C-alpha cells in the first residue's frame, strides 16, 4: 500500500474513534477513577475502571481534547477490557514504544487498530496526547494493585 493511502486510512480510523468514541461514559460500580490532564494541549480525561481482582472487568471514560487524545483513549478502552494487569502492562509498553518511534512496535499486530497512532512519533508535541490514556490507566492499575495489598513483582 502506498504511504499516502496508508496515512489516509490511519486518519480515518483516528477520526472514527474521535467522532464515535467507544466506552465513553461513566460506570455505576467503578473501583477506580483517574483524572488525567495534558496541559500542553488542553486534553483531559477521567478514566473509570471496574476491577475483578487484577482484571479490568469494565472501563469507561469521559473527557475532551484533541482528536489524538480522545481517539487514543477510545482505542485503549477497547484493547484492555477483559484483560489482566500483566497483559495490559505489556500492551502499554508496546504502545509507548510505538509512539516513541519504535518500528517493531508499529508492526506489532497485538496493537491492532491503535497502530493508526504510529505516525504520532513524527510529532513530539502529540506524543503526550497519545499517551494520556495509557498514563491514566497505569496510575489506575497501580492504585488497584495497592488496594489489593500487592507490591511490585510479588505474588500473593
Ligand atoms: Zn492533544
PDB file of N, CA, C and O and ligand atoms in Angstrom, residues 38 40-43 65-70 125-126 128-130 132, ligand 1:
ATOM      1  N   UNK A  38      -3.401  16.789  30.136  1.00  0.00           N
ATOM      2  CA  UNK A  38      -2.217  17.122  29.357  1.00  0.00           C
ATOM      3  C   UNK A  38      -2.268  18.628  29.110  1.00  0.00           C
ATOM      4  O   UNK A  38      -2.843  19.084  28.118  1.00  0.00           O
ATOM      5  N   UNK A  40      -0.239  20.767  28.079  1.00  0.00           N
ATOM      6  CA  UNK A  40       0.403  21.290  26.875  1.00  0.00           C
ATOM      7  C   UNK A  40      -0.592  21.457  25.735  1.00  0.00           C
ATOM      8  O   UNK A  40      -0.440  22.327  24.884  1.00  0.00           O
ATOM      9  N   UNK A  41      -1.628  20.610  25.729  1.00  0.00           N
ATOM     10  CA  UNK A  41      -2.576  20.606  24.618  1.00  0.00           C
ATOM     11  C   UNK A  41      -3.985  20.948  25.096  1.00  0.00           C
ATOM     12  O   UNK A  41      -4.853  21.282  24.305  1.00  0.00           O
ATOM     13  N   UNK A  42      -4.212  20.874  26.424  1.00  0.00           N
ATOM     14  CA  UNK A  42      -5.551  21.121  26.956  1.00  0.00           C
ATOM     15  C   UNK A  42      -6.420  19.882  26.987  1.00  0.00           C
ATOM     16  O   UNK A  42      -7.639  19.985  27.162  1.00  0.00           O
ATOM     17  N   UNK A  43      -5.822  18.704  26.800  1.00  0.00           N
ATOM     18  CA  UNK A  43      -6.588  17.453  26.841  1.00  0.00           C
ATOM     19  C   UNK A  43      -6.887  17.069  28.285  1.00  0.00           C
ATOM     20  O   UNK A  43      -6.030  17.222  29.155  1.00  0.00           O
ATOM     21  N   UNK A  65     -10.775  17.088  24.374  1.00  0.00           N
ATOM     22  CA  UNK A  65      -9.434  17.444  23.939  1.00  0.00           C
ATOM     23  C   UNK A  65      -9.280  17.156  22.460  1.00  0.00           C
ATOM     24  O   UNK A  65     -10.266  16.969  21.755  1.00  0.00           O
ATOM     25  N   UNK A  66      -8.030  17.092  22.023  1.00  0.00           N
ATOM     26  CA  UNK A  66      -7.754  16.919  20.602  1.00  0.00           C
ATOM     27  C   UNK A  66      -8.133  15.506  20.150  1.00  0.00           C
ATOM     28  O   UNK A  66      -8.340  14.606  20.959  1.00  0.00           O
ATOM     29  N   UNK A  67      -8.200  15.341  18.836  1.00  0.00           N
ATOM     30  CA  UNK A  67      -8.620  14.054  18.277  1.00  0.00           C
ATOM     31  C   UNK A  67      -7.661  12.931  18.661  1.00  0.00           C
ATOM     32  O   UNK A  67      -8.099  11.800  18.907  1.00  0.00           O
ATOM     33  N   UNK A  68      -6.371  13.228  18.753  1.00  0.00           N
ATOM     34  CA  UNK A  68      -5.391  12.188  19.109  1.00  0.00           C
ATOM     35  C   UNK A  68      -5.659  11.675  20.528  1.00  0.00           C
ATOM     36  O   UNK A  68      -5.708  10.475  20.776  1.00  0.00           O
ATOM     37  N   UNK A  69      -5.843  12.602  21.468  1.00  0.00           N
ATOM     38  CA  UNK A  69      -6.027  12.190  22.865  1.00  0.00           C
ATOM     39  C   UNK A  69      -7.318  11.394  23.041  1.00  0.00           C
ATOM     40  O   UNK A  69      -7.338  10.378  23.744  1.00  0.00           O
ATOM     41  N   UNK A  70      -8.392  11.848  22.405  1.00  0.00           N
ATOM     42  CA  UNK A  70      -9.677  11.189  22.615  1.00  0.00           C
ATOM     43  C   UNK A  70      -9.752   9.864  21.847  1.00  0.00           C
ATOM     44  O   UNK A  70     -10.288   8.872  22.356  1.00  0.00           O
ATOM     45  N   UNK A 125       5.248  16.813  19.996  1.00  0.00           N
ATOM     46  CA  UNK A 125       4.283  17.515  20.837  1.00  0.00           C
ATOM     47  C   UNK A 125       2.998  16.706  21.025  1.00  0.00           C
ATOM     48  O   UNK A 125       2.253  16.931  21.979  1.00  0.00           O
ATOM     49  N   UNK A 126       2.726  15.768  20.091  1.00  0.00           N
ATOM     50  CA  UNK A 126       1.484  15.000  20.181  1.00  0.00           C
ATOM     51  C   UNK A 126       1.652  13.689  20.932  1.00  0.00           C
ATOM     52  O   UNK A 126       0.659  13.002  21.193  1.00  0.00           O
ATOM     53  N   UNK A 128       2.431  13.164  23.969  1.00  0.00           N
ATOM     54  CA  UNK A 128       1.745  13.238  25.264  1.00  0.00           C
ATOM     55  C   UNK A 128       0.233  13.079  25.102  1.00  0.00           C
ATOM     56  O   UNK A 128      -0.438  12.573  25.999  1.00  0.00           O
ATOM     57  N   UNK A 129      -0.315  13.555  23.983  1.00  0.00           N
ATOM     58  CA  UNK A 129      -1.743  13.387  23.700  1.00  0.00           C
ATOM     59  C   UNK A 129      -2.074  11.902  23.583  1.00  0.00           C
ATOM     60  O   UNK A 129      -3.058  11.414  24.143  1.00  0.00           O
ATOM     61  N   UNK A 130      -1.233  11.174  22.840  1.00  0.00           N
ATOM     62  CA  UNK A 130      -1.472   9.754  22.593  1.00  0.00           C
ATOM     63  C   UNK A 130      -1.290   8.922  23.859  1.00  0.00           C
ATOM     64  O   UNK A 130      -1.929   7.889  24.028  1.00  0.00           O
ATOM     65  N   UNK A 132      -1.788   9.981  27.029  1.00  0.00           N
ATOM     66  CA  UNK A 132      -2.614  10.423  28.160  1.00  0.00           C
ATOM     67  C   UNK A 132      -3.437   9.270  28.744  1.00  0.00           C
ATOM     68  O   UNK A 132      -3.451   9.033  29.953  1.00  0.00           O
TER      69      UNK A 132
HETATM   70 ZN1  LIG B   1      -3.840  16.748  22.475  1.00  0.00          ZN
END
